[in-house]
Coordinates of C-alpha atoms and ligand atoms in Angstrom, one line a residue:
M29 CA 53.3 1.4 -10.3
E30 CA 50.2 3.6 -9.9
L31 CA 47.2 2.8 -12.1
W32 CA 44.5 5.5 -12.7
F33 CA 41.1 5.5 -14.4
T34 CA 40.0 8.8 -15.8
E35 CA 36.3 9.6 -16.6
K36 CA 36.3 12.4 -19.2
Q37 CA 33.2 14.6 -18.7
N38 CA 34.1 17.0 -21.5
D39 CA 37.2 18.5 -23.3
N40 CA 38.0 20.6 -20.2
F41 CA 37.0 18.5 -17.2
S42 CA 37.7 14.9 -16.1
V43 CA 37.8 12.9 -12.8
S44 CA 40.5 10.3 -12.0
Y45 CA 40.4 7.4 -9.5
R46 CA 43.4 5.4 -8.4
V47 CA 42.8 1.8 -9.3
R48 CA 43.8 -1.1 -7.1
E49 CA 42.9 -3.7 -9.7
T50 CA 40.9 -4.1 -12.9
L51 CA 38.5 -6.9 -12.0
Y52 CA 36.7 -7.4 -15.3
V53 CA 36.4 -6.0 -18.8
E54 CA 34.0 -7.0 -21.6
K55 CA 32.6 -5.6 -24.9
T56 CA 28.9 -6.5 -24.7
P57 CA 26.6 -6.1 -27.8
F58 CA 25.5 -2.8 -26.3
Q59 CA 28.5 -1.2 -24.5
H60 CA 32.0 -1.5 -23.1
L61 CA 31.7 -2.9 -19.5
A62 CA 34.3 -2.8 -16.8
V63 CA 34.5 -3.4 -13.1
L64 CA 37.4 -1.7 -11.3
D65 CA 38.5 -1.9 -7.7
T66 CA 39.4 1.7 -6.9
V67 CA 41.2 2.9 -3.8
P68 CA 38.8 5.8 -2.9
F69 CA 35.4 4.2 -3.8
G70 CA 36.0 0.4 -3.8
R71 CA 34.4 -1.7 -6.7
M72 CA 33.0 0.4 -9.5
L73 CA 30.8 -0.4 -12.5
V74 CA 31.9 1.5 -15.6
L75 CA 30.0 1.5 -18.9
D76 CA 31.5 3.1 -22.0
G77 CA 34.1 4.9 -19.7
I78 CA 31.4 6.4 -17.5
V79 CA 31.1 5.5 -13.8
Q80 CA 27.6 4.0 -13.1
T81 CA 28.0 3.2 -9.4
S82 CA 30.5 2.4 -6.7
V83 CA 30.0 0.3 -3.6
V84 CA 31.0 3.2 -1.3
D85 CA 28.4 5.8 -2.4
E86 CA 25.8 3.8 -4.4
Y87 CA 23.2 4.0 -1.5
I88 CA 22.7 7.7 -2.0
Y89 CA 21.6 7.4 -5.6
H90 CA 19.6 4.2 -5.2
E91 CA 17.7 5.4 -2.1
M92 CA 16.9 8.8 -3.6
I93 CA 15.6 7.4 -6.9
A94 CA 13.4 4.8 -5.1
H95 CA 12.2 6.2 -1.8
V96 CA 11.2 9.7 -2.8
P97 CA 8.5 8.5 -5.3
L98 CA 7.7 5.4 -3.3
N99 CA 6.8 7.5 -0.2
T100 CA 4.9 10.0 -2.4
H101 CA 2.5 7.3 -3.6
P102 CA 0.1 6.0 -0.9
D103 CA -0.1 2.5 -2.4
P104 CA 2.8 1.7 -4.8
K105 CA 1.9 -2.0 -5.5
R106 CA 3.3 -2.3 -9.1
V107 CA 6.7 -0.8 -9.8
L108 CA 8.6 -0.8 -13.1
I109 CA 12.4 0.0 -13.3
I110 CA 13.9 0.7 -16.7
G111 CA 17.7 0.0 -16.8
G112 CA 19.2 -0.4 -13.3
G113 CA 21.1 -3.6 -14.3
D114 CA 23.3 -3.4 -11.2
G115 CA 20.3 -4.2 -9.0
G116 CA 20.7 -1.3 -6.5
T117 CA 17.3 0.3 -7.3
L118 CA 15.6 -3.0 -7.2
R119 CA 17.1 -3.7 -3.8
E120 CA 15.7 -0.4 -2.5
V121 CA 12.2 -0.7 -4.2
T122 CA 11.7 -4.2 -2.8
K123 CA 12.4 -2.9 0.8
H124 CA 9.1 -1.0 0.6
P125 CA 6.4 -3.2 2.3
K126 CA 3.6 -2.1 -0.1
V127 CA 5.4 -3.2 -3.3
E128 CA 3.7 -6.4 -4.5
K129 CA 5.8 -6.8 -7.7
A130 CA 8.8 -4.9 -9.0
T131 CA 9.7 -5.5 -12.7
L132 CA 13.1 -4.5 -14.0
V133 CA 13.7 -4.2 -17.7
E134 CA 17.4 -4.1 -18.6
I135 CA 18.6 -4.0 -22.3
D136 CA 22.0 -5.6 -21.5
E137 CA 21.9 -8.9 -19.7
R138 CA 25.7 -8.8 -19.3
V139 CA 25.3 -5.9 -16.8
I140 CA 23.1 -8.1 -14.6
A141 CA 25.4 -11.1 -14.8
V142 CA 28.6 -9.1 -14.1
S143 CA 26.9 -7.2 -11.2
R144 CA 25.8 -10.5 -9.7
K145 CA 29.4 -11.6 -9.7
F146 CA 31.2 -8.4 -8.6
L147 CA 28.6 -6.2 -6.9
P148 CA 26.6 -8.6 -4.7
E149 CA 25.7 -5.8 -2.3
L150 CA 23.6 -4.2 -5.0
A151 CA 22.7 -7.3 -7.1
C152 CA 21.0 -8.9 -4.0
G153 CA 18.0 -6.9 -5.3
F154 CA 17.5 -9.6 -7.9
D155 CA 16.9 -12.2 -5.2
A156 CA 13.8 -10.5 -3.7
A157 CA 10.8 -12.7 -3.9
N158 CA 8.7 -10.0 -5.6
A159 CA 11.3 -9.1 -8.2
E160 CA 10.9 -9.9 -11.9
V161 CA 13.6 -9.4 -14.6
V162 CA 12.9 -8.8 -18.3
I163 CA 15.8 -8.5 -20.8
G164 CA 14.8 -6.0 -23.4
D165 CA 14.4 -2.4 -24.5
G166 CA 12.6 -0.4 -21.9
I167 CA 11.1 1.9 -24.5
K168 CA 9.3 -1.0 -26.2
Y169 CA 8.2 -2.5 -22.9
V170 CA 6.6 0.7 -21.7
A171 CA 4.8 1.1 -25.1
E172 CA 3.4 -2.4 -24.8
N173 CA 2.0 -2.1 -21.2
K174 CA -0.8 0.5 -20.7
N175 CA -2.4 1.5 -17.5
T176 CA -0.3 -1.0 -15.5
F177 CA 2.1 0.6 -13.0
D178 CA 1.9 2.8 -9.9
L179 CA 5.5 3.9 -10.3
I180 CA 7.9 3.9 -13.2
I181 CA 11.6 4.6 -12.4
V182 CA 14.1 5.3 -15.2
D183 CA 17.5 4.3 -13.9
S184 CA 19.4 4.7 -17.1
T185 CA 22.8 5.4 -18.5
D186 CA 23.5 8.9 -19.8
P187 CA 21.5 10.0 -22.9
V188 CA 23.8 8.1 -25.4
G189 CA 23.3 4.8 -27.3
P190 CA 20.2 2.8 -26.3
A191 CA 19.4 5.3 -23.6
V192 CA 18.8 8.3 -25.9
G193 CA 15.1 7.5 -26.4
L194 CA 14.6 7.3 -22.6
F195 CA 15.1 11.1 -22.5
S196 CA 12.5 11.9 -25.2
L197 CA 9.1 13.6 -25.1
E198 CA 7.6 10.6 -27.0
F199 CA 8.9 8.3 -24.2
Y200 CA 7.4 10.5 -21.5
R201 CA 4.0 10.3 -23.2
S202 CA 4.3 6.5 -23.4
V203 CA 5.2 6.4 -19.7
H204 CA 2.1 8.5 -18.9
E205 CA 0.0 5.9 -20.6
A206 CA 1.7 2.9 -18.9
L207 CA 1.0 4.4 -15.5
R208 CA -2.3 3.9 -13.6
E209 CA -4.6 7.0 -13.1
D210 CA -2.6 8.1 -10.0
G211 CA 0.8 6.9 -11.1
I212 CA 4.2 8.5 -10.6
F213 CA 7.3 8.6 -12.9
V214 CA 10.9 9.5 -11.9
A215 CA 14.1 9.5 -13.9
Q216 CA 17.7 10.3 -13.1
T217 CA 18.3 13.5 -15.0
E218 CA 22.1 14.2 -14.9
S219 CA 24.3 16.9 -13.5
P220 CA 22.8 20.4 -12.9
Y221 CA 26.2 21.9 -13.4
F222 CA 27.1 20.3 -16.7
M223 CA 23.7 19.4 -18.1
A224 CA 21.4 22.3 -17.0
D225 CA 20.0 22.8 -20.5
L226 CA 19.0 19.1 -20.7
I227 CA 17.4 19.2 -17.3
A228 CA 15.4 22.4 -18.2
R229 CA 14.2 20.7 -21.4
I230 CA 13.2 17.5 -19.5
Y231 CA 11.4 19.5 -16.9
K232 CA 9.5 21.4 -19.7
D233 CA 8.6 18.1 -21.5
I234 CA 7.4 16.4 -18.3
S235 CA 5.4 19.4 -17.1
G236 CA 3.6 19.4 -20.4
I237 CA 2.3 15.9 -19.7
F238 CA 2.0 15.5 -15.9
P239 CA 0.1 17.9 -13.7
V240 CA 2.8 17.7 -10.9
T241 CA 6.4 18.0 -12.0
R242 CA 9.3 18.3 -9.5
T243 CA 13.1 18.2 -9.7
Y244 CA 15.1 17.2 -6.7
W245 CA 18.8 16.5 -6.1
A246 CA 21.4 14.8 -4.0
C247 CA 25.1 14.9 -3.6
I248 CA 26.7 11.8 -5.0
P249 CA 30.6 11.9 -4.9
T250 CA 31.2 9.6 -7.9
Y251 CA 29.0 11.6 -10.3
P252 CA 30.7 14.6 -12.0
G253 CA 30.2 17.8 -10.0
S254 CA 28.7 15.6 -7.2
M255 CA 25.3 17.4 -7.3
W256 CA 22.9 15.0 -9.2
S257 CA 19.3 15.6 -10.3
F258 CA 16.1 13.5 -10.5
T259 CA 12.9 14.7 -12.2
L260 CA 9.5 13.4 -11.1
G261 CA 6.2 13.6 -12.9
S262 CA 3.0 12.7 -11.1
K263 CA -0.6 12.3 -12.2
K264 CA -2.0 13.1 -8.7
Y265 CA 0.3 13.1 -5.6
D266 CA 2.7 15.9 -4.9
P267 CA 5.9 14.9 -3.0
L268 CA 6.0 18.2 -1.3
T269 CA 2.7 17.6 0.5
V270 CA 3.7 14.2 2.0
A271 CA 3.5 14.5 5.9
P272 CA 6.8 13.4 7.5
E273 CA 4.8 10.9 9.7
A274 CA 3.4 9.2 6.6
I275 CA 7.0 8.3 5.5
L276 CA 7.5 4.6 6.2
D277 CA 10.3 3.7 8.6
Y278 CA 12.6 1.1 7.0
E279 CA 16.3 1.0 7.0
T280 CA 18.1 3.6 4.9
R281 CA 21.5 5.3 5.1
Y282 CA 20.7 8.6 3.3
Y283 CA 17.0 9.1 2.9
T284 CA 15.0 10.5 5.8
P285 CA 11.7 12.3 6.2
A286 CA 13.6 15.6 6.4
I287 CA 15.6 14.8 3.3
H288 CA 12.3 13.9 1.5
R289 CA 11.4 17.6 1.9
A290 CA 14.8 19.2 1.7
C291 CA 15.9 17.6 -1.6
F292 CA 13.3 19.7 -3.5
A293 CA 14.9 23.0 -2.3
M294 CA 16.6 24.6 -5.3
P295 CA 19.6 26.9 -5.3
R296 CA 18.6 30.1 -7.1
F297 CA 20.7 29.4 -10.2
L298 CA 18.6 26.3 -10.8
E299 CA 15.2 27.6 -9.6
E300 CA 15.4 30.1 -12.5
R301 CA 15.7 27.3 -15.0
F302 CA 12.6 25.4 -13.9
K303 CA 9.8 27.8 -14.4
Ligands
SAM420 N1 23.0 4.7 -11.8 C1 23.5 4.8 -13.1 C2 23.9 6.1 -13.6 O1 23.2 7.1 -13.4 O2 25.0 6.2 -14.1 C3 22.7 4.0 -14.0 C4 22.9 2.5 -13.7 S1 22.3 1.2 -14.6 C5 23.8 0.3 -14.8 C6 22.0 1.8 -16.3 C7 21.5 0.7 -17.2 O3 20.6 1.2 -18.2 C8 22.6 0.1 -18.0 O4 22.8 -1.2 -17.5 C9 22.1 0.0 -19.5 O5 22.3 -1.2 -20.1 C10 20.6 0.3 -19.2 N2 19.9 0.8 -20.4 C11 20.2 1.8 -21.2 N3 19.3 2.0 -22.2 C12 18.3 1.1 -21.9 C13 17.0 0.8 -22.5 N4 16.6 1.5 -23.6 N5 16.2 -0.1 -22.0 C14 16.6 -0.8 -20.9 N6 17.8 -0.6 -20.3 C15 18.6 0.4 -20.8

């Protein structure tokens, strides 16, 4: 018998994965959580029916959300990650030798516990000596910590449920206050094919607050449409002026000095949306 999991993007488009085994299912106080062992992408974390990450292609997303801003800031000592309960972003952030402390604020402690059990390749990030984990709402945490961080990364679920506020103008203002005077903010901002209006709105909101705003992208096979966007707001440093030789040389599988530059190149259909 063949088992398939289908992620429904909208009424007209869905993606299906052949499933070897359903490893875990739970209804947490925040969301439906599942871990599937799929034939094409190995173990996958699925929240409310949406693929969050897979062991086969996770490195692309986690390296791009972490290393682009980390290598834009000359001294990223204090880093805050909102969401990211699988641990992959924390694993990448704690690779950077200048990071003294990385705090991860995840609203659903079950995501962390289940990732520790089924996704150890990602959850190893929680074992870094300079990692701190806080269970709570990232929106509240950001509002309570002013002028504290060099880098804030929003590694959230899609803008539904507890993540809705993480895509709001009010939250971006709060992030600006939580950053130090030369701080950087980056967020995963969804699919340029399916959510172009949302990305254009986010770009406009962030550019009204931060003097430097840049959208960049990477191809991540398990996200709908593959092309996935990240939007960065910076108080001072521009990722486009980072010299390739200033990019630190640590182990990555996707991110390189050339990718750091190339990921900001926009196809014309998108360029026209971000003016
Ligand atoms: N890479 C993933 C993606 O783009 O699909 C996101 C991964 S990570 C599992 C997302 C996490 O954000 C979830 O574990 C969810 O519980 C958490 N989250 C959602 N809203 C949050 C909030 N307001 N504060 C803190 N964490 C939140």
